[in-house]
Short mmCIF file of C-alpha atoms in Angstrom, two decimals:
data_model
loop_
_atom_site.label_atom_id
_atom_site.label_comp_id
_atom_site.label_asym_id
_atom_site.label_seq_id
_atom_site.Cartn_x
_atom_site.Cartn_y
_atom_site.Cartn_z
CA UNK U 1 -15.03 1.47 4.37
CA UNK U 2 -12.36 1.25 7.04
CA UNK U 3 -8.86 1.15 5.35
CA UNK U 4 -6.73 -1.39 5.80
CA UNK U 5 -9.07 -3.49 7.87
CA UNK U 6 -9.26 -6.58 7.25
CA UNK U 7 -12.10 -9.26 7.38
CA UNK U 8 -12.86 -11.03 10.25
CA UNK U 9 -13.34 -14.46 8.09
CA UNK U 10 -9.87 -13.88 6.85
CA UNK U 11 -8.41 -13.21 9.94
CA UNK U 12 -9.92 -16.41 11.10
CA UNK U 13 -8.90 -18.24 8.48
CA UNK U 14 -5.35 -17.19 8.98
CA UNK U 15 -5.01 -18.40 12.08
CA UNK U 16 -6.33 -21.23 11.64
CA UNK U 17 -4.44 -22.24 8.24
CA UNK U 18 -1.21 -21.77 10.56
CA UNK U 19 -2.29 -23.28 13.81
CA UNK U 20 -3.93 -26.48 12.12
CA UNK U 21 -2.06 -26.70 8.72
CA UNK U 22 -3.51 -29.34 6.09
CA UNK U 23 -0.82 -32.42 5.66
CA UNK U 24 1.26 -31.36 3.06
CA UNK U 25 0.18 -27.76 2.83
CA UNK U 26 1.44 -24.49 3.84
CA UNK U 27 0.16 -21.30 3.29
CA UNK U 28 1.78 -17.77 4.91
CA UNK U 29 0.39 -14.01 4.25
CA UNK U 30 2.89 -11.93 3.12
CA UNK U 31 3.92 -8.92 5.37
CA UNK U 32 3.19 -6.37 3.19
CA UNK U 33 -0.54 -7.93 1.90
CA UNK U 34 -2.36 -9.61 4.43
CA UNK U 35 -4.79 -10.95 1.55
CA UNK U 36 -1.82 -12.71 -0.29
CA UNK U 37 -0.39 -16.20 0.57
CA UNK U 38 2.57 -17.82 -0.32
CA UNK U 39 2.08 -21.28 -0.55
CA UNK U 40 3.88 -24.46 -0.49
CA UNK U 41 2.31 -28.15 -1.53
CA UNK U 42 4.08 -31.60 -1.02
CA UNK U 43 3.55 -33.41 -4.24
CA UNK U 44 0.82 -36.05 -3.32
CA UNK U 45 2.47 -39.66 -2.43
CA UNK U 46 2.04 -42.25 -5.75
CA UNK U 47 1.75 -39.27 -8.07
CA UNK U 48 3.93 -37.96 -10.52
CA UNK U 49 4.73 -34.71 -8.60
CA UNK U 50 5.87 -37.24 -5.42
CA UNK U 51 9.08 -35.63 -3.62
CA UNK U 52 8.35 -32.37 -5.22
CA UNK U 53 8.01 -29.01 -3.47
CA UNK U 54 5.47 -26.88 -5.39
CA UNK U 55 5.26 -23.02 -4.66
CA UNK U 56 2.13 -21.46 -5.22
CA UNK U 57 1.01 -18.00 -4.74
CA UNK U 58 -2.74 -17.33 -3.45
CA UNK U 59 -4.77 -14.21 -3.54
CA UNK U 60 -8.38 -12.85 -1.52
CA UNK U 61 -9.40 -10.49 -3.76
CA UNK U 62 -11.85 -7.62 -2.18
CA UNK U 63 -15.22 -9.14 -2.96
CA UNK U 64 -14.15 -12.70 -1.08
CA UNK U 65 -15.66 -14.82 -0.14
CA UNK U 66 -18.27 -13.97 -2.21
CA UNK U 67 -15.31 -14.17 -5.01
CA UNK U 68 -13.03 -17.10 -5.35
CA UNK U 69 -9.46 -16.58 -3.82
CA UNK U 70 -7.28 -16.32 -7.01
CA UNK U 71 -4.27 -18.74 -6.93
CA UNK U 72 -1.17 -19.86 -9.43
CA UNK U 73 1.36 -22.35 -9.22
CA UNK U 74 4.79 -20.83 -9.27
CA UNK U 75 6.92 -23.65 -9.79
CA UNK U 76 6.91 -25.36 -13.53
CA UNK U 77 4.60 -28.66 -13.21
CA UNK U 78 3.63 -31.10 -15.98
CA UNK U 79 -0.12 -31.65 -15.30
CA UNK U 80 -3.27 -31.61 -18.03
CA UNK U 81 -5.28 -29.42 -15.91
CA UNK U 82 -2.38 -26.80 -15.13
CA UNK U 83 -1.15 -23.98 -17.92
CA UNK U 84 2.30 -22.79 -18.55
CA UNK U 85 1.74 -19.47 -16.66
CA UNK U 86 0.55 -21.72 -13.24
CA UNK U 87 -3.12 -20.77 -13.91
CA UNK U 88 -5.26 -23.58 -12.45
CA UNK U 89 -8.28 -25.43 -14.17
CA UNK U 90 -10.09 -26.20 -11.42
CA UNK U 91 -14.35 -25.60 -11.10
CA UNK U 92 -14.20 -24.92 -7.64
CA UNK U 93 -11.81 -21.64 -8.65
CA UNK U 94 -14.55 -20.92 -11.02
CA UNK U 95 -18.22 -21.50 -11.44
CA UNK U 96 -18.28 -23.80 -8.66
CA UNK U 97 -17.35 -21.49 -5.95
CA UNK U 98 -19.45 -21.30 -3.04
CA UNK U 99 -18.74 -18.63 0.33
CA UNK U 100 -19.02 -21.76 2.36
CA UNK U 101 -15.52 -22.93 0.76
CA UNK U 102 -12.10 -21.54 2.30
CA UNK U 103 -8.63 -21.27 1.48
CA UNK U 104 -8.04 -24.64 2.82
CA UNK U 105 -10.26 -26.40 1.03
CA UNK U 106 -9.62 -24.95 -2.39
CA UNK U 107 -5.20 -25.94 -1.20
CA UNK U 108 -6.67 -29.46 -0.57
CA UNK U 109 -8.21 -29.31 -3.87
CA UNK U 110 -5.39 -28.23 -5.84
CA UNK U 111 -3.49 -31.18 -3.65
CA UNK U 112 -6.02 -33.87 -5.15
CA UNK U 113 -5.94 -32.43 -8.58
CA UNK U 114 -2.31 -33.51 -8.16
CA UNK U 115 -3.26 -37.08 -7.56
CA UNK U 116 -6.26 -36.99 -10.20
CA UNK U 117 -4.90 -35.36 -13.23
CA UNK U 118 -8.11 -35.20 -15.58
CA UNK U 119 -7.03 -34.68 -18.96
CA UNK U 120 -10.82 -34.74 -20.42
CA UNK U 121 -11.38 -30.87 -19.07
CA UNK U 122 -8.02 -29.49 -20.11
CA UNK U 123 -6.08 -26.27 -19.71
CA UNK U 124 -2.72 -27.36 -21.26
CA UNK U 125 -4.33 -28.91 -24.49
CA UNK U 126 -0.88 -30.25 -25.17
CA UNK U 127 -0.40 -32.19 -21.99
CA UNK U 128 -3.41 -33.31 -21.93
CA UNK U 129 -3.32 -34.75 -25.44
CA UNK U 130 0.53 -36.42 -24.43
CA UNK U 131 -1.67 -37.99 -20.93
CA UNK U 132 -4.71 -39.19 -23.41
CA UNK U 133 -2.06 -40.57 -26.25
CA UNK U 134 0.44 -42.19 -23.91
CA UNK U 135 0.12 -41.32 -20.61
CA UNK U 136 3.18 -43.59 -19.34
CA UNK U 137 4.73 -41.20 -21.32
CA UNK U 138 2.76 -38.29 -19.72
CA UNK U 139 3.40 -39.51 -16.35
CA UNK U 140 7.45 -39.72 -16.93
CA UNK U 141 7.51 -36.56 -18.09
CA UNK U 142 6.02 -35.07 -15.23
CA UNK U 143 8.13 -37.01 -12.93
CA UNK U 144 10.89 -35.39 -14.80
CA UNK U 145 9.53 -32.17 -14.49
CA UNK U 146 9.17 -32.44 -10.80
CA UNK U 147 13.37 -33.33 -10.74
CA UNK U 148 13.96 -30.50 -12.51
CA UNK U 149 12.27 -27.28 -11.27
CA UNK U 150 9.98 -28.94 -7.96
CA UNK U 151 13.18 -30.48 -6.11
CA UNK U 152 14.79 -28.56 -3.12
CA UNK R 1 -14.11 3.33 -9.35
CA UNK R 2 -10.84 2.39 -10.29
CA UNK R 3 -9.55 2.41 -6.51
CA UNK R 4 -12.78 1.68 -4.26
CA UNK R 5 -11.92 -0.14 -1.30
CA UNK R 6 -8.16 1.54 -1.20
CA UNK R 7 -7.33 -1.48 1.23
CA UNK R 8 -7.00 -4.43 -1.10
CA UNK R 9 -3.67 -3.95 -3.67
CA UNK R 10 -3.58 -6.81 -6.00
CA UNK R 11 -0.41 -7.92 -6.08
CA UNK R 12 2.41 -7.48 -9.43
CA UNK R 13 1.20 -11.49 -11.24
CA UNK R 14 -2.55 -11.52 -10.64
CA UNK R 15 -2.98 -7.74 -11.70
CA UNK R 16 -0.37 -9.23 -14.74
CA UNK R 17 -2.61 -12.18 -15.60
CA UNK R 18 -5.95 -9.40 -15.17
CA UNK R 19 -4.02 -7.44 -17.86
CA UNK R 20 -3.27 -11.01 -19.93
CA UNK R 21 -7.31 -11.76 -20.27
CA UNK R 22 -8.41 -8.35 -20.97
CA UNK R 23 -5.60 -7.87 -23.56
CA UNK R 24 -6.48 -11.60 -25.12
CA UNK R 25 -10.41 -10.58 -25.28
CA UNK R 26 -9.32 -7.18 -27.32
CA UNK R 27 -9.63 -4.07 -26.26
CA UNK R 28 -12.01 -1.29 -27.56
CA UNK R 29 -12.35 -0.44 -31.36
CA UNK R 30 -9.10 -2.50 -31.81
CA UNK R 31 -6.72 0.96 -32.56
CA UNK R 32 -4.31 -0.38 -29.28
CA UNK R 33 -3.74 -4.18 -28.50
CA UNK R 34 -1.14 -5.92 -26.19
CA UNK R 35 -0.11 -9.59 -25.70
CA UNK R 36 3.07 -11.57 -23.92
CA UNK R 37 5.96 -11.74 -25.79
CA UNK R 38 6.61 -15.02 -24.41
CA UNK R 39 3.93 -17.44 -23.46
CA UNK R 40 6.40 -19.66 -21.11
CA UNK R 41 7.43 -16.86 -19.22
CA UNK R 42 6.05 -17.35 -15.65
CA UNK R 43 7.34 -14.23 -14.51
CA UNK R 44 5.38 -12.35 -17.17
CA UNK R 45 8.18 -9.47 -18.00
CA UNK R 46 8.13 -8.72 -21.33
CA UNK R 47 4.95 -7.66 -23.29
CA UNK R 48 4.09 -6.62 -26.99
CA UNK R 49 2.03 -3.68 -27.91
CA UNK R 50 0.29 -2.77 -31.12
CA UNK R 51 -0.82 1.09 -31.79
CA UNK R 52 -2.61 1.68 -35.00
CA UNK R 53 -1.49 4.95 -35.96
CA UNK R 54 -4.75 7.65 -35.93
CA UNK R 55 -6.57 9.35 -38.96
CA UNK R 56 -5.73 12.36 -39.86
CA UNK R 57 -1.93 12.42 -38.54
CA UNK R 58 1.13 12.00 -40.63
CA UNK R 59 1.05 8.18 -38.51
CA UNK R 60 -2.59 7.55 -40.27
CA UNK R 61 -2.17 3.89 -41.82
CA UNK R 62 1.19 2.78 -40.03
CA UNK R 63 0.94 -0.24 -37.28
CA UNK R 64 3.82 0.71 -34.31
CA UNK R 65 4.45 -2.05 -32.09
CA UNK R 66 6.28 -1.31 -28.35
CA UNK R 67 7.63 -3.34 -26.32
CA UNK R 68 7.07 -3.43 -22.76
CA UNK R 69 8.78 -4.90 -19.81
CA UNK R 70 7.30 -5.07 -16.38
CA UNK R 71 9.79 -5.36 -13.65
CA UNK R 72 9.27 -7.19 -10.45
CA UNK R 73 7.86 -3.75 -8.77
CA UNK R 74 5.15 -3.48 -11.23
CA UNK R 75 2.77 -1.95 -10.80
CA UNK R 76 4.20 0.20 -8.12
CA UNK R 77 6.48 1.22 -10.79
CA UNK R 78 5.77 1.96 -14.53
CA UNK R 79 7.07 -0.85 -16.88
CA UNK R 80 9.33 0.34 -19.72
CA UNK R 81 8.16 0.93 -22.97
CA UNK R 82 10.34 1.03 -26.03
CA UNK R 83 8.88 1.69 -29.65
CA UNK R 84 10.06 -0.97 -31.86
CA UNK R 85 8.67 0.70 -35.03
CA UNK R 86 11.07 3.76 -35.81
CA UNK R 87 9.00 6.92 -35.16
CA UNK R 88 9.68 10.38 -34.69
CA UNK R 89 7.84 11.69 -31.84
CA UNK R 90 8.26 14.39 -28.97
CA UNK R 91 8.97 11.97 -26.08
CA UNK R 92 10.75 8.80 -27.84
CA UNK R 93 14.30 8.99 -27.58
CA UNK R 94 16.59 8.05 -30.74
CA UNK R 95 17.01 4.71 -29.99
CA UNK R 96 12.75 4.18 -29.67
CA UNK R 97 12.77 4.71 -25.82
CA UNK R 98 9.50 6.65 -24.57
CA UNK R 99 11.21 9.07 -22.12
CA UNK R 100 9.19 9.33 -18.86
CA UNK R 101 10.44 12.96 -18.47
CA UNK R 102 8.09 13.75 -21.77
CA UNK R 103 5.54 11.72 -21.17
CA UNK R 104 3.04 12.03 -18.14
CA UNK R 105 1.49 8.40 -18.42
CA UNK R 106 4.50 6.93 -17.17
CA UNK R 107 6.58 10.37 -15.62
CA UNK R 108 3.58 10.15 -13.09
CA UNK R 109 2.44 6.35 -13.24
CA UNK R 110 0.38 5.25 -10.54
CA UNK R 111 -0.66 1.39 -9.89
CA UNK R 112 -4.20 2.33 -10.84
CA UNK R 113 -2.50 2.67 -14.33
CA UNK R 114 -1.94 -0.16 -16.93
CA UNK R 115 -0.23 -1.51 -20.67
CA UNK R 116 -3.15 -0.26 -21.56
CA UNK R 117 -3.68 3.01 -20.36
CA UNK R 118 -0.02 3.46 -21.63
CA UNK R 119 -1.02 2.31 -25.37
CA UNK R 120 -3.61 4.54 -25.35
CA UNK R 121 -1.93 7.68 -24.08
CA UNK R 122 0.84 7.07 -26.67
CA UNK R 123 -1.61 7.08 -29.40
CA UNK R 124 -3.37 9.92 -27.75
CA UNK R 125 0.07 11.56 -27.55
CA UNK R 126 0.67 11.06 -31.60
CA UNK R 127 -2.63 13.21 -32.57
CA UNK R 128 -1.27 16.30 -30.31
CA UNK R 129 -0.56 19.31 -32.60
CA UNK R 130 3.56 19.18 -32.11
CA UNK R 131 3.26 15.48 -33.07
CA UNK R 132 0.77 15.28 -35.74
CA UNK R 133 2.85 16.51 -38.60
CA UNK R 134 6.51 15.19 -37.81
CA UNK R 135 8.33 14.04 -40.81
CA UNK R 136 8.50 10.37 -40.57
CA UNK R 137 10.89 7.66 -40.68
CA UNK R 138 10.08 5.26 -43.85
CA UNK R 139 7.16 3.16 -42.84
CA UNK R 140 7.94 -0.18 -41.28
CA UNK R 141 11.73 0.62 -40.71
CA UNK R 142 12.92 -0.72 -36.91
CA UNK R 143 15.16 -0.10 -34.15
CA UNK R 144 17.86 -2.37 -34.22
#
C-alpha cells in the first residue's frame, strides 16, 4: 500500500463537497489529515437549533467506504438522538451504511435529524424522556441550548 | 497489525471515543479497567484507571486507581498518569506521579500506544523483582 495516498473516491468527494456545498453545510479537510473534516451545520429553519452554528468534526476511517465515515458534534446541542460527548444516533452511521452513501449525504442526514428529532430510538435517554414528557419543554430547552453554546 | 495502512492516523477524539467503548465493554480478565472521569466532558481529558494489584506481590489484594489526562496532542504525546492510591514503586514519584524517565510505556510512547497499554504495563511493572516486595503504604491511603 502506497503511503499517504489517498483514495480517488475521497479525493472526489472533496472537491466536490467544496465546489457544490449542501445549503447549510460545510465541510473542510484539515491540513494535516486529508481524511478528517471539520464541519459546520446551519441549524435547520423552524427547528429548535434555528440561528445556531453547529461544529462537527467528521472522520474516513481506512476501510471507507466500505466503513461508515465516523462523525461527532462538537458544539453542546439539546437533541434526543444526540449524546453528551456529540456521538450521533443515526442508522445510516451504523447498520444502515451502504458504499453508495457519501459524506454529503450522511451531513444532510445529520441536518434532517435536526428538523426530526425522534425521541422513540434514543441516545440521550434523558432528553428523550424530557421531549416524550413535555416536549414544549424539550423544545425550549434546546432553543436555549442553541443561545448558549451554538450562537456566533 | 496495530499500524497497517501507516497512511490513515485517526485523529486525538475518535481514537478517544475508540478507547471510551473498549474501556466500557471491559477489558481482558478484568485485573486493569479505565473509564471518563467526567461524562460531560466533550473534550475527553481526564480519565480514571483501575489496576488490581497481582498475586503473589506485596500489591496482591489492593485496588490502585490512576488518573489520566490526555492533552490536546494525544496520542502524539503520552497522557499523564498520576497514581491516586499511595504506592511505593520504582517509577512513581512522591506525590503519585509515574515518572516517564522510569518508565518505558510512556518515556517512549508512541500513538500506536493506549490507557490501556499504560494500565497494563504499570501492573506489569509492579510484579518486576525490585517492585514486588516494597514495603507499602497502608492500604487504601491517597495522595492528597
Amino acid at each position: 500500500m502506497a503511503g499517504g495516498q489517498l483514495p480517488r473516491r475521497i479525493i472526489k468527494e472533496t472537491s466536490r463537497l467544496m465546489s457544490e456545498p449542501a445549503p447549510g453545510i460545510s465541510a473542510h479537510p484539515s491540513e494535516d489529515n486529508l481524511r478528517y473534516f471539520n464541519v459546520m451545520i446551519l441549524g435547520p429553519q423552524q427547528s429548535p437549533y434555528e440561528g445556531g452554528i453547529f461544529k462537527l468534526e467528521l472522520f474516513l476511517p481506512e476501510d471507507y467506504p466500505m466503513a461508515a465515515p465516523k462523525v461527532r458534534f462538537l458544539t453542546k446541542i439539546y437533541h434526543p438522538n444526540i449524546d453528551k460527548l456529540g456521538r450521533i444516533c443515526l442508522d445510516i452511521l451504523k447498520d444502515k451504511w451502504s458504499p453508495a452513501l457519501q459524506i454529503r449525504t450522511v451531513l444532510i442526514s445529520i441536518q434532517a435529524l435536526l428538523s426530526a428529532p425522534n425521541p422513540d430510538d434514543p441516545l440521550a435517554e434523558n432528553v428523550a424522556r424530557h421531549w416524550k414528557d413535555n416536549e414544549a419543554e424539550a423544545v425550549a430547552t434546546a432553543k436555549e441550548w442553541t443561545r448558549m453554546y451554538a450562537s456566533q | 497489525m496495530a499500524n497497517s495502512g501507516a497512511s490513515v492516523v485517526v485523529p486525538r477524539n475518535f481514537r478517544l471515543l475508540e478507547e471510551l467503548e473498549k474501556g466500557e465493554k471491559g477489558i481482558g480478565d478484568g485485573t486493569v479497567s479505565y473509564g471518563m472521569e467526567d461524562g460531560d466532558d466533550m473534550l475527553m481529558r481526564n480519565w480514571t484507571g483501575t489496576i488490581i494489584g497481582p498475586q503473589n506481590t506485596v500489591h496482591d489484594g489492593r485496588i490502585y486507581t490512576l488518573k489520566m489526562s490526555c492533552g490536546q496532542m494525544y496520542p502524539e504525546q503520552a497522557p499523564k498518569v498520576r497514581f491516586q492510591t499511595r504506592i511505593n514503586m520504582s517509577c512513581v514519584a512522591a506525590d503519585g506521579t509515574v515518572d516517564p524517565r522510569h518508565f518505558h510505556t510512556l518515556g517512549h510512547w508512541s500513538r500506536e500506544k493506549t490507557m490501556e497499554t499504560i494500565l497494563i504495563d504499570v501492573r506489569k511493572e509492579m510484579q518486576q523483582s525490585h517492585n514486588r516486595k516494597l514495603p507499602q503504604p497502608p492500604e487504601g491511603t491517597r495522595y492528597s
